[in-house]
Coordinates of C-alpha atoms and ligand atoms in Angstrom, one line a residue:
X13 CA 0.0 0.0 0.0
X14 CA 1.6 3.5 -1.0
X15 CA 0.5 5.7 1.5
X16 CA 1.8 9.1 2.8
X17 CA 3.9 8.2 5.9
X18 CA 1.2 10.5 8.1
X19 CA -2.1 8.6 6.3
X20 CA -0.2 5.7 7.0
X21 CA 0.0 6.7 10.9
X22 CA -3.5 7.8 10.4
X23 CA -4.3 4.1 9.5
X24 CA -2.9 2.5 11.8
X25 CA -4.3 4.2 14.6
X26 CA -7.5 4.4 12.7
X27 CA -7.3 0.1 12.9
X28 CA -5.9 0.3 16.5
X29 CA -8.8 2.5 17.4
X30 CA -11.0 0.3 15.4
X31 CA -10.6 -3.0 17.4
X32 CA -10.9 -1.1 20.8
X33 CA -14.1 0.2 20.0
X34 CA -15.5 -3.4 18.9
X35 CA -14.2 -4.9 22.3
X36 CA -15.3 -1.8 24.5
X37 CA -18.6 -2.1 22.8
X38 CA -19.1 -6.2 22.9
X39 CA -18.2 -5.2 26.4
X40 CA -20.9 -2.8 27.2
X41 CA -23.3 -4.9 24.8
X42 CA -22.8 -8.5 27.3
X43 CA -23.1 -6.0 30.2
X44 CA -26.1 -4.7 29.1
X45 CA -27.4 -8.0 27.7
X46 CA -26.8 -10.0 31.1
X47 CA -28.2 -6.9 33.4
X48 CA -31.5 -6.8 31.5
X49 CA -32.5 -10.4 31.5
X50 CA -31.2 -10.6 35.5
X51 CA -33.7 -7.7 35.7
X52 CA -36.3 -9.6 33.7
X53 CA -35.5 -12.8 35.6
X54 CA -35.8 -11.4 39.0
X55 CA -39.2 -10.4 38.2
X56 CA -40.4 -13.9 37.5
X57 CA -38.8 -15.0 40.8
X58 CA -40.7 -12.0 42.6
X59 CA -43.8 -13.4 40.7
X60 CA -43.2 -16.9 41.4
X61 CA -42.4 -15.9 44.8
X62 CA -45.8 -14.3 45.5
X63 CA -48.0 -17.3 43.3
X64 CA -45.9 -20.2 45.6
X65 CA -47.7 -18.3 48.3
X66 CA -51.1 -18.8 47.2
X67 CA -50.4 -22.6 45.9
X68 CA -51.2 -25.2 48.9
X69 CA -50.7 -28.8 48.3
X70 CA -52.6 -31.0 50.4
X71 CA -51.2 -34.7 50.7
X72 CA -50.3 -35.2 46.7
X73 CA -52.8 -32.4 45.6
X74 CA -52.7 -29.1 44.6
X75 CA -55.1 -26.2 46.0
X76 CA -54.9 -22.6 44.4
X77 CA -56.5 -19.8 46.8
X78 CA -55.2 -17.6 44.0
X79 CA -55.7 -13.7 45.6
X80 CA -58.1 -12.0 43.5
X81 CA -56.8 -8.2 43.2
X82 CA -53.6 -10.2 41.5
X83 CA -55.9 -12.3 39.0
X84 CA -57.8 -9.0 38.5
X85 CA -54.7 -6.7 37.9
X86 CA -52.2 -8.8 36.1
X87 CA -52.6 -11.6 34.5
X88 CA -56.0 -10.4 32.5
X89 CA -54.2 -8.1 30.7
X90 CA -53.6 -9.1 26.8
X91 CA -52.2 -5.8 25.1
X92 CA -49.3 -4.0 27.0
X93 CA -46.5 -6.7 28.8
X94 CA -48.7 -9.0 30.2
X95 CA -47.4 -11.6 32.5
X96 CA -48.4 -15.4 31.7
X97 CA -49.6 -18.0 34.3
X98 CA -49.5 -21.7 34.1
X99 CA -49.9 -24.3 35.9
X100 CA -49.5 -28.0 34.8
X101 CA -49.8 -31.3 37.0
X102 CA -47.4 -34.0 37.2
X103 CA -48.4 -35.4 33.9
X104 CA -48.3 -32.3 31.9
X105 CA -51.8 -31.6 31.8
X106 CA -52.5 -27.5 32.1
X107 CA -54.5 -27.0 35.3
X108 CA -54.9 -24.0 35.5
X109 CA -53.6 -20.7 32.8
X110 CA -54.0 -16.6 33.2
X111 CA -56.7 -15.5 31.1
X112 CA -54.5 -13.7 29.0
X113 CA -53.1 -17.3 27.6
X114 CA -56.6 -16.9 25.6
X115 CA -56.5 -20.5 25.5
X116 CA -53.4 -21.2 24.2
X117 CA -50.5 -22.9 26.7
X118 CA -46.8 -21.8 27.5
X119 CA -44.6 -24.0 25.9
X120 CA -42.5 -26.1 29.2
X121 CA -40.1 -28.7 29.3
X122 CA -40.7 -31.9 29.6
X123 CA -39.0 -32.3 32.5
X124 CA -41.0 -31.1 35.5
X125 CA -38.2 -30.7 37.8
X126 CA -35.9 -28.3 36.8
X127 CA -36.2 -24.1 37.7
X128 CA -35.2 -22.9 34.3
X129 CA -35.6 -19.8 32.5
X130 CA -35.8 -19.4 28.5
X131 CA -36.9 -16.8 25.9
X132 CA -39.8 -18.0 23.8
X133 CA -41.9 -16.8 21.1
X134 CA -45.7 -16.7 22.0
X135 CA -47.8 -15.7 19.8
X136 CA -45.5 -13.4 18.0
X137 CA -44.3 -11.5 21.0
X138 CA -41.0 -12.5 22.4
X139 CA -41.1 -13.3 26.5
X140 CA -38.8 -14.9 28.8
X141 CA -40.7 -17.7 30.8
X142 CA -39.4 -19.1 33.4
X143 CA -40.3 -22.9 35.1
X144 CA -40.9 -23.7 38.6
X145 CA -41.7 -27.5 40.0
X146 CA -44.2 -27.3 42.6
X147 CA -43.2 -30.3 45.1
X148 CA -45.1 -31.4 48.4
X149 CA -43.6 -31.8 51.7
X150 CA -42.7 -34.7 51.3
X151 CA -40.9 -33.7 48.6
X152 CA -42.7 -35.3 45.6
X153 CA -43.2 -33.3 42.5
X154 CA -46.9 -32.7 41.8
X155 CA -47.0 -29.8 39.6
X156 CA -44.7 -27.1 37.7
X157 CA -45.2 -23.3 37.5
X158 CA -44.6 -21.3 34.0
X159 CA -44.4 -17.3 34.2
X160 CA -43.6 -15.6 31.1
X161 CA -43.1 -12.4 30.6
X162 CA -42.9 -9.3 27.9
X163 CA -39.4 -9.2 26.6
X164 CA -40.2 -6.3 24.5
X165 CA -38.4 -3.1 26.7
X166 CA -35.0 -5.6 26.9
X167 CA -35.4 -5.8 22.8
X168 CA -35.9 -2.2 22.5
X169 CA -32.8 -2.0 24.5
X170 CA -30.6 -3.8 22.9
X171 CA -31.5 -3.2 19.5
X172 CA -31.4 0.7 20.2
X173 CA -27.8 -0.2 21.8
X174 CA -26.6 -2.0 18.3
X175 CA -27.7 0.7 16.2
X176 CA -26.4 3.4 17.8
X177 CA -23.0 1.7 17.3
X178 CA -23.1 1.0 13.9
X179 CA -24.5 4.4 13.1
X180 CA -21.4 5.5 15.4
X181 CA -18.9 2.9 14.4
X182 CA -18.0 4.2 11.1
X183 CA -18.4 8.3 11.6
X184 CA -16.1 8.1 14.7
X185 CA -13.3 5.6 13.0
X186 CA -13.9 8.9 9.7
X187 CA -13.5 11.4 12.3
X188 CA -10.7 9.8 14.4
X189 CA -8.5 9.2 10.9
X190 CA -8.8 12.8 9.8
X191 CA -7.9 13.9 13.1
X192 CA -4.7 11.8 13.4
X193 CA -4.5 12.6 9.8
X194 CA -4.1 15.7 10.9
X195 CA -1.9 15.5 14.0
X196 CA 0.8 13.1 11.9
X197 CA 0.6 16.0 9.1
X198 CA 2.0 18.6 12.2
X199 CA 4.2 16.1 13.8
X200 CA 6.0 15.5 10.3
X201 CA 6.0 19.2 9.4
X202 CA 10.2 19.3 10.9
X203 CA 11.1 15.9 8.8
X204 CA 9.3 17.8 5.3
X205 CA 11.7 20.7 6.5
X206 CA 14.6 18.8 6.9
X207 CA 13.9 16.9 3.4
X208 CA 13.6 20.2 1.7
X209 CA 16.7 21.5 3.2
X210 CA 18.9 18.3 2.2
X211 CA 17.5 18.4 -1.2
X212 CA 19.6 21.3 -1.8
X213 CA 22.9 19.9 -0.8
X214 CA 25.5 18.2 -3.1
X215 CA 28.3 16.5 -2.5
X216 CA 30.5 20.1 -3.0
X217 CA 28.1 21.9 -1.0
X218 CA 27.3 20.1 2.6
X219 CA 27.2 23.7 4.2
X220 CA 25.1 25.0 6.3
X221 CA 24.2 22.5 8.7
X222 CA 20.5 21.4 8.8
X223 CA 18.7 23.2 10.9
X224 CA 17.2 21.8 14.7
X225 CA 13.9 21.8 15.4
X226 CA 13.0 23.6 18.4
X227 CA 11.7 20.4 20.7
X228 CA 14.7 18.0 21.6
X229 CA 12.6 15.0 20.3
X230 CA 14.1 12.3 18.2
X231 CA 13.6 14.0 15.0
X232 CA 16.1 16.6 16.9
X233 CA 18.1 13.4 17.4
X234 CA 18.2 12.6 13.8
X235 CA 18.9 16.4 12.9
X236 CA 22.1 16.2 14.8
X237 CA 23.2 13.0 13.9
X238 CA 22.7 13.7 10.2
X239 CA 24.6 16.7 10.9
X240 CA 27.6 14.7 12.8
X241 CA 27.5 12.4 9.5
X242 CA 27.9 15.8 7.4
X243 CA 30.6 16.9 9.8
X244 CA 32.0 13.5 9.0
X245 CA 32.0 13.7 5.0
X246 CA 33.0 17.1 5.3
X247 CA 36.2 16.1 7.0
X248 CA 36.5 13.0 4.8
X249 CA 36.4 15.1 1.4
X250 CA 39.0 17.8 2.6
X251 CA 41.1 14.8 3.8
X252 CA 40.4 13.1 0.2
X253 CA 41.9 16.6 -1.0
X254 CA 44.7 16.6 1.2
X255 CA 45.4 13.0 0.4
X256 CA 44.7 13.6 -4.0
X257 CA 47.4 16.3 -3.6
X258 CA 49.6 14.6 -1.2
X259 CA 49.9 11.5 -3.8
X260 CA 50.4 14.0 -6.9
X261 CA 53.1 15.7 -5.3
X262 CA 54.6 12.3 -4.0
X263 CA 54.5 11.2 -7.7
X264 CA 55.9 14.4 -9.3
X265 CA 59.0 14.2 -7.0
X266 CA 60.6 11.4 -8.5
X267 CA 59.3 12.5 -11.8
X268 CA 60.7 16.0 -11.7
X269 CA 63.9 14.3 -10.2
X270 CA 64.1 11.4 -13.3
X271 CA 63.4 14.8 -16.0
X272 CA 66.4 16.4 -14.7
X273 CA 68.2 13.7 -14.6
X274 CA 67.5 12.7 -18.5
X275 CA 68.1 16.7 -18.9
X276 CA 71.5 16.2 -17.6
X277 CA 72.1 13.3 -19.5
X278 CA 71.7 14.7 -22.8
X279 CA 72.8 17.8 -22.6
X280 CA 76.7 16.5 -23.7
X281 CA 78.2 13.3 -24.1
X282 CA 79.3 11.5 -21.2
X283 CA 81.6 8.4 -19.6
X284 CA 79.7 5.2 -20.0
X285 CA 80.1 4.8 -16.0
X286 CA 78.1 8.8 -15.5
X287 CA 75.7 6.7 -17.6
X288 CA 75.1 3.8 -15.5
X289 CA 75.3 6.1 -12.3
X290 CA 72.4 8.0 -13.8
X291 CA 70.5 5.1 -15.0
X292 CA 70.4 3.8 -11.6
X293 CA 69.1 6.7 -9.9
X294 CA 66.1 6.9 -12.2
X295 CA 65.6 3.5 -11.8
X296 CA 65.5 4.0 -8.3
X297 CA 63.1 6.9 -9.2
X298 CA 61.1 4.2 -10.7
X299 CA 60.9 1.9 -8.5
X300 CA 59.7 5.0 -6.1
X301 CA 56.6 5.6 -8.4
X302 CA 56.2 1.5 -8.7
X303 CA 56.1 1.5 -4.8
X304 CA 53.3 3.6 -4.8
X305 CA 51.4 3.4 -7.8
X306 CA 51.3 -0.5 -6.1
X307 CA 49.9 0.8 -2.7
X308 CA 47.0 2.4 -4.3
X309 CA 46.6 -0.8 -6.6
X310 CA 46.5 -2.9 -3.3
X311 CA 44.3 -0.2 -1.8
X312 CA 41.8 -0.6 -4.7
X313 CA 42.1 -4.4 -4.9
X314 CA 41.7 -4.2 -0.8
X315 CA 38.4 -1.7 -1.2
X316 CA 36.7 -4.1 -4.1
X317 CA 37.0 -7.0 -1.7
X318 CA 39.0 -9.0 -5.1
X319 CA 42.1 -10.1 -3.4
X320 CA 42.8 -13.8 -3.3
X321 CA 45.3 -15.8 -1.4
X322 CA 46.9 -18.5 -1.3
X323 CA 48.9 -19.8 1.1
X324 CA 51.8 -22.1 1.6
X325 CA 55.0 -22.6 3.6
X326 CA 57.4 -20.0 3.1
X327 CA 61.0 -19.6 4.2
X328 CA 60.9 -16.5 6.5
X329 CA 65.0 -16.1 5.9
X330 CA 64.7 -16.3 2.3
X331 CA 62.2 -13.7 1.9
X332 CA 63.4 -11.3 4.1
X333 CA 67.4 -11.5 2.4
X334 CA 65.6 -10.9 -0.7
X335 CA 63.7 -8.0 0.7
X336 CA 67.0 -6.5 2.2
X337 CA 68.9 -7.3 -1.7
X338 CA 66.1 -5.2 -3.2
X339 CA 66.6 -2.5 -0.2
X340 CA 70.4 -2.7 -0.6
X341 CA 71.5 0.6 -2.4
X342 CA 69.0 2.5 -0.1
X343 CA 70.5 0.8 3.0
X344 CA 73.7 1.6 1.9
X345 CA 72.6 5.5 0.9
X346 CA 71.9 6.0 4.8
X347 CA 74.7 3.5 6.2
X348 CA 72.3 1.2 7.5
X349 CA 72.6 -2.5 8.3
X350 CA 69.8 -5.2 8.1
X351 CA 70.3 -8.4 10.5
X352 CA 68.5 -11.1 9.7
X353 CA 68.3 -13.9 12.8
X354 CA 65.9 -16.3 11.5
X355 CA 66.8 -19.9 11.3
X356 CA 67.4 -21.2 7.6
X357 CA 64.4 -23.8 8.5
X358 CA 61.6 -21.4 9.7
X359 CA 58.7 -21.9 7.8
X360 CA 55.7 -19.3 8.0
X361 CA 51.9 -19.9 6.6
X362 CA 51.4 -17.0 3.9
X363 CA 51.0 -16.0 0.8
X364 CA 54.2 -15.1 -1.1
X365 CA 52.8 -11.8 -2.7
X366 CA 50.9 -10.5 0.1
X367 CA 53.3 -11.4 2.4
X368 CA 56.0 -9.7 0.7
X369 CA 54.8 -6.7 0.8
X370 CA 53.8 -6.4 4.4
X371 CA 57.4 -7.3 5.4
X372 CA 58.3 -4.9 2.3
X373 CA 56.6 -1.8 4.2
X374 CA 58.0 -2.7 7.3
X375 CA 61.7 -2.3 5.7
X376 CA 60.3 0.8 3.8
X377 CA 59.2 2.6 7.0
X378 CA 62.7 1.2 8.4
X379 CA 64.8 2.6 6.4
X380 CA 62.6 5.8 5.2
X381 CA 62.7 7.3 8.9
X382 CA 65.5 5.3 10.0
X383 CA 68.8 7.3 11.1
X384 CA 72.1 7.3 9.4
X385 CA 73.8 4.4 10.6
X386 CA 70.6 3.4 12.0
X387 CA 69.7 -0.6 12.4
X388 CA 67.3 -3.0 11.5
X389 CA 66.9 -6.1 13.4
X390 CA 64.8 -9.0 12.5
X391 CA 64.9 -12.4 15.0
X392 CA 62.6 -15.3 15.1
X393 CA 60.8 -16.3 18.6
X394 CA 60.4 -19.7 17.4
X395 CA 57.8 -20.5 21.0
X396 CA 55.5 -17.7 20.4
X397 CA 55.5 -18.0 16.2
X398 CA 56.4 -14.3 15.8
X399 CA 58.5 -12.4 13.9
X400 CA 60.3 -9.4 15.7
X401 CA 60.7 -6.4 13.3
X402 CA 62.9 -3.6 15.4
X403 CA 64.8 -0.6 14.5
X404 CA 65.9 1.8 16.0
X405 CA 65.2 4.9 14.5
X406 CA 63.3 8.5 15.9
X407 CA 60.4 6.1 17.3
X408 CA 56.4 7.4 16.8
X409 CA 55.4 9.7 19.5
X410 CA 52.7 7.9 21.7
X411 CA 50.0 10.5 20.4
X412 CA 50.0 9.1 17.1
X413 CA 50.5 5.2 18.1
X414 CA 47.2 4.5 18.2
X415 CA 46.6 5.6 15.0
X416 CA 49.4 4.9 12.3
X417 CA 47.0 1.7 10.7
X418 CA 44.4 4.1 10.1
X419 CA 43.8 4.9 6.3
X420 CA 45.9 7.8 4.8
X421 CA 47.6 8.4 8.5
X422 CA 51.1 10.2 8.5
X423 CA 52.7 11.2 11.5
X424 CA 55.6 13.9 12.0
X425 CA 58.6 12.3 12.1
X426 CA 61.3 14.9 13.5
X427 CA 63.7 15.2 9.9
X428 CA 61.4 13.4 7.7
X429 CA 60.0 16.0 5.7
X430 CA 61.6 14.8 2.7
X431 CA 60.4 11.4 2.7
X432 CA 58.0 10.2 0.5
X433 CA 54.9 9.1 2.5
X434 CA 51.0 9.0 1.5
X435 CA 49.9 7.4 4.8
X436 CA 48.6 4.0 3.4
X437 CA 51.5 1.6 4.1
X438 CA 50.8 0.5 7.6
X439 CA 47.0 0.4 6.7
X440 CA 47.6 -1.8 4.0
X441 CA 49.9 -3.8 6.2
X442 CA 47.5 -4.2 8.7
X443 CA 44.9 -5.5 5.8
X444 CA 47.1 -7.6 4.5
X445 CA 48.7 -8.9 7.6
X446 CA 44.8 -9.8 9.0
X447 CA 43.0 -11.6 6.0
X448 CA 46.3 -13.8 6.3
X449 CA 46.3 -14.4 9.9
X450 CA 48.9 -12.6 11.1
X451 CA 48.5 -10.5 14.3
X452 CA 50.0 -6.9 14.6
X453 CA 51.3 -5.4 17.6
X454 CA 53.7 -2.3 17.7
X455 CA 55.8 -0.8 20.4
X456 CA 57.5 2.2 20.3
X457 CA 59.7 4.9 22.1
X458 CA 60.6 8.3 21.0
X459 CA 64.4 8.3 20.2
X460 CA 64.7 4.9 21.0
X461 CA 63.2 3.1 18.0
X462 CA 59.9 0.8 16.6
X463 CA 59.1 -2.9 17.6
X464 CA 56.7 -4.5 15.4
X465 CA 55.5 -8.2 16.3
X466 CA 53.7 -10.5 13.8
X467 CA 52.4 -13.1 14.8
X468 CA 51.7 -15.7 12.5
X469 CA 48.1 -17.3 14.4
X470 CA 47.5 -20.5 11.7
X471 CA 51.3 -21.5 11.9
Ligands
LIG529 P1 53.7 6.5 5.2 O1 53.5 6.4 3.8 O2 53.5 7.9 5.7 O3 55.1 6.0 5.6 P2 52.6 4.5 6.9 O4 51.2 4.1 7.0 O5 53.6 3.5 6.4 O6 52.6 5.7 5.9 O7 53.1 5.0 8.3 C1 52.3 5.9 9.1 C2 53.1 6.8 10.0 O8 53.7 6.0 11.0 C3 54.2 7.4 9.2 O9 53.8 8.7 8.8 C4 55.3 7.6 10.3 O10 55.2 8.8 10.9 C5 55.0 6.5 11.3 N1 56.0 5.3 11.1 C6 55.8 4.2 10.5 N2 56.8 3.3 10.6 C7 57.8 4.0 11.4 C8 59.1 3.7 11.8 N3 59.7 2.5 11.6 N4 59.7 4.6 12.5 C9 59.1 5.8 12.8 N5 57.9 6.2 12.4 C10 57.2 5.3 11.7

């Protein structure tokens, strides 16, 4: 059903309301119902009560000394609610009947013993009768009783009690769902605001804030959390920004750097060796704008959920010597030295790509805000199944531990300035490291280097 969110409060209630009127009103009908025919029944025990008077029995007959102003006043009577007297023996035989029977007889049951009351048709008029036994002394049943009388006022009752609810029924369920009609129409009068208001931001223009309603209801709670969440994508897009130029200028570095070199270059002849020296710095150039034209591959591959792995045993020792062979010139640029303690034998769970480049970030960050002559140590704690990756470089200040894994993170690092950095390599890490079951932990003291433990959980 495509209703307007207020019609569709308004229907709701409407069917809520609905069902309470139906069981307040089969309420007040059984109320009504049971109270009338008490009232009715309590009349034919008064009348029974005052004829038992004037029956006598005498040994197993019966003797009426019926008193004449009630034979006179009552039971005469055929028009307006008369009451109906009969009296049958023990065989069923009418003894005696009111005069206003006309000749006709109550209908009774068969059973003389039983004090019952039932509603009857007699004569087209509707009566409740009710049926006494009349029993001697000595307890034998010689006789039985039948009053009847007019049902008509109960009726009338009744029937004026169902109409008036089903004339009432459906004008109060119109009236009560144009009135919450109405009420859901002013309640929702902020939300149309707010809609109106967001239907004028874009992603470029998130300003101003959406205005709060004046009541601090939950539609004020929705106002300020979908004004936290612009708050939130406002940061995010001057951070994408930040991060858009960050990566261009990280990228034109090496760039510019590889031009000038190639200006150099040909600008005169030069000694084979010049050429080889200046091959290999734009190679290393290269591989710079390799490294992070990777990250934001892995990044992408990371996002889209499309990485695969598979993993096998690979030799921890291998991989890191190859790492630090790859590393070597760099190492050498800042006088650093790479130890490698790991047994020839130790075999970690991984895959060989992914795992590559985690420990390839690690000796990246290593040597990237290492110190001259700095060192790199990495052991293996065989007991634990963890790989110890220390250096002991400017450290990260405690204020930004707990956040270095975060996306697009970069902490100052006192003389780094001229490092290349786009804040994704310890996320990506981190990724990495998890979806191949490696755990992360990282210590680290200014001025007195970085501790990074992996350890390897399916080993
Ligand atoms: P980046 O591309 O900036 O190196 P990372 O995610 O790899 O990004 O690192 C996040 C931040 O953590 C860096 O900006 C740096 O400040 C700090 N950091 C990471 N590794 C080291 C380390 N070995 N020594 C000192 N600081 C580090």
């Amino acid at each position: 059903m495509n209703l307007h969110f207020k019609n569709r409060i308004a229907f709701f209630s409407t069917i809520a309301a609905a069902i309470t009127m139906l069981v307040v009103f089969a309420t007040v009908y059984v109320v009504v119902y049971s109270t009338t025919y008490k009232y009715l029944d309590n009349n034919i025990l008064e009348e029974k009560d005052e004829l038992f008077s004037q029956i006598k029995t005498e040994g197993d007959s019966l003797v009426l000394s019926l008193n004449a102003e009630w034979e006179e006043l009552e039971h005469n009577r055929a028009e307006v609610d008369p009451i109906f007297l009969q009296i049958v023996d023990e065989k069923g035989a009418v003894i005696f009947y009111s005069r206003n029977l006309q000749n006709d007889h109550l209908q009774f049951a068969d059973s003389l013993n039983i004090n019952t009351f039932f509603n009857v048709e007699f004569n087209g008029k509707k009566i409740r009768q009710g049926q006494f036994p009349i029993i001697t002394e000595t307890g034998k049943i010689i006789g039985q009783l039948d009053i009847g009388i007019s049902q008509v006022d109960s009726i009338l009752i009744l029937t004026n009690l169902r109409n008036t609810f089903f004339v009432a029924f459906p004008l109060m369920l119109l009236f009560f769902y144009m009135l919450t009609s109405l009420v859901a129409s002013r309640s929702i009068a902020p939300i149309k605001q707010l809609i109106l208001y967001a239907e004028k931001m874009n992603y470029d223009n998130i300003n101003p804030r959406l205005p709060l309603p004046d009541y601090h209801d939950e539609i004020y709670q929705l106002t300020t959390t979908i004004n936290a969440l612009l708050e939130r994508i406002e940061i995010g897009r001057k951070r994408e920004k930040q991060i858009t130029a960050n990566i261009s200028h990280e990228l034109r570095t090496p760039l510019t750097s590889i031009k000038g070199t190639l200006e150099v270059l040909i600008r005169k002849t030069r000694e084979p060796k010049q050429y080889e020296a200046k091959a290999r710095q734009v190679i290393e150039e290269v591989d710079s704008i390799d490294y992070i034209i990777n990250q934001l591959l892995y990044l992408a591959r990371l996002d889209s959920g499309n990485l695969s792995i598979a993993k096998k045993p690979i030799r921890l020792n291998d991989m890191l010597q190859s790492i630090r062979n790859k590393w070597q010139s760099r190492l050498i640029d800042k006088h650093m030295t790479m130890y490698i303690d790991i047994p020839e034998e130790s075999l970690v769970q991984a895959d060989f790509g992914l795992l590559e480049m985690v420990l390839g970030n690690l000796v990246s960050n290593a040597v990237k805000y290492g110190n001259i002559r700095g060192q790199i140590h990495c052991c293996w704690q065989k007991d634990s199944e963890t790989l110890l990756f220390k250096d002991n470089g400017p450290g990260i200040q405690q204020e930004h531990l707990p956040h270095i894994f975060e996306r697009f993170y970069r902490a100052d690092v006192p003389g780094s300035s001229s490092v290349q950095s786009t804040g994704l390599g310890l996320y990506i890490l981190k990724m990495l490291a998890d979806i191949q079951g490696i755990q992360i932990k990282v210590n680290s003291k200014e001025n007195a280097g970085t501790q990074f433990f992996l350890h390897f959980l399916n080993n």
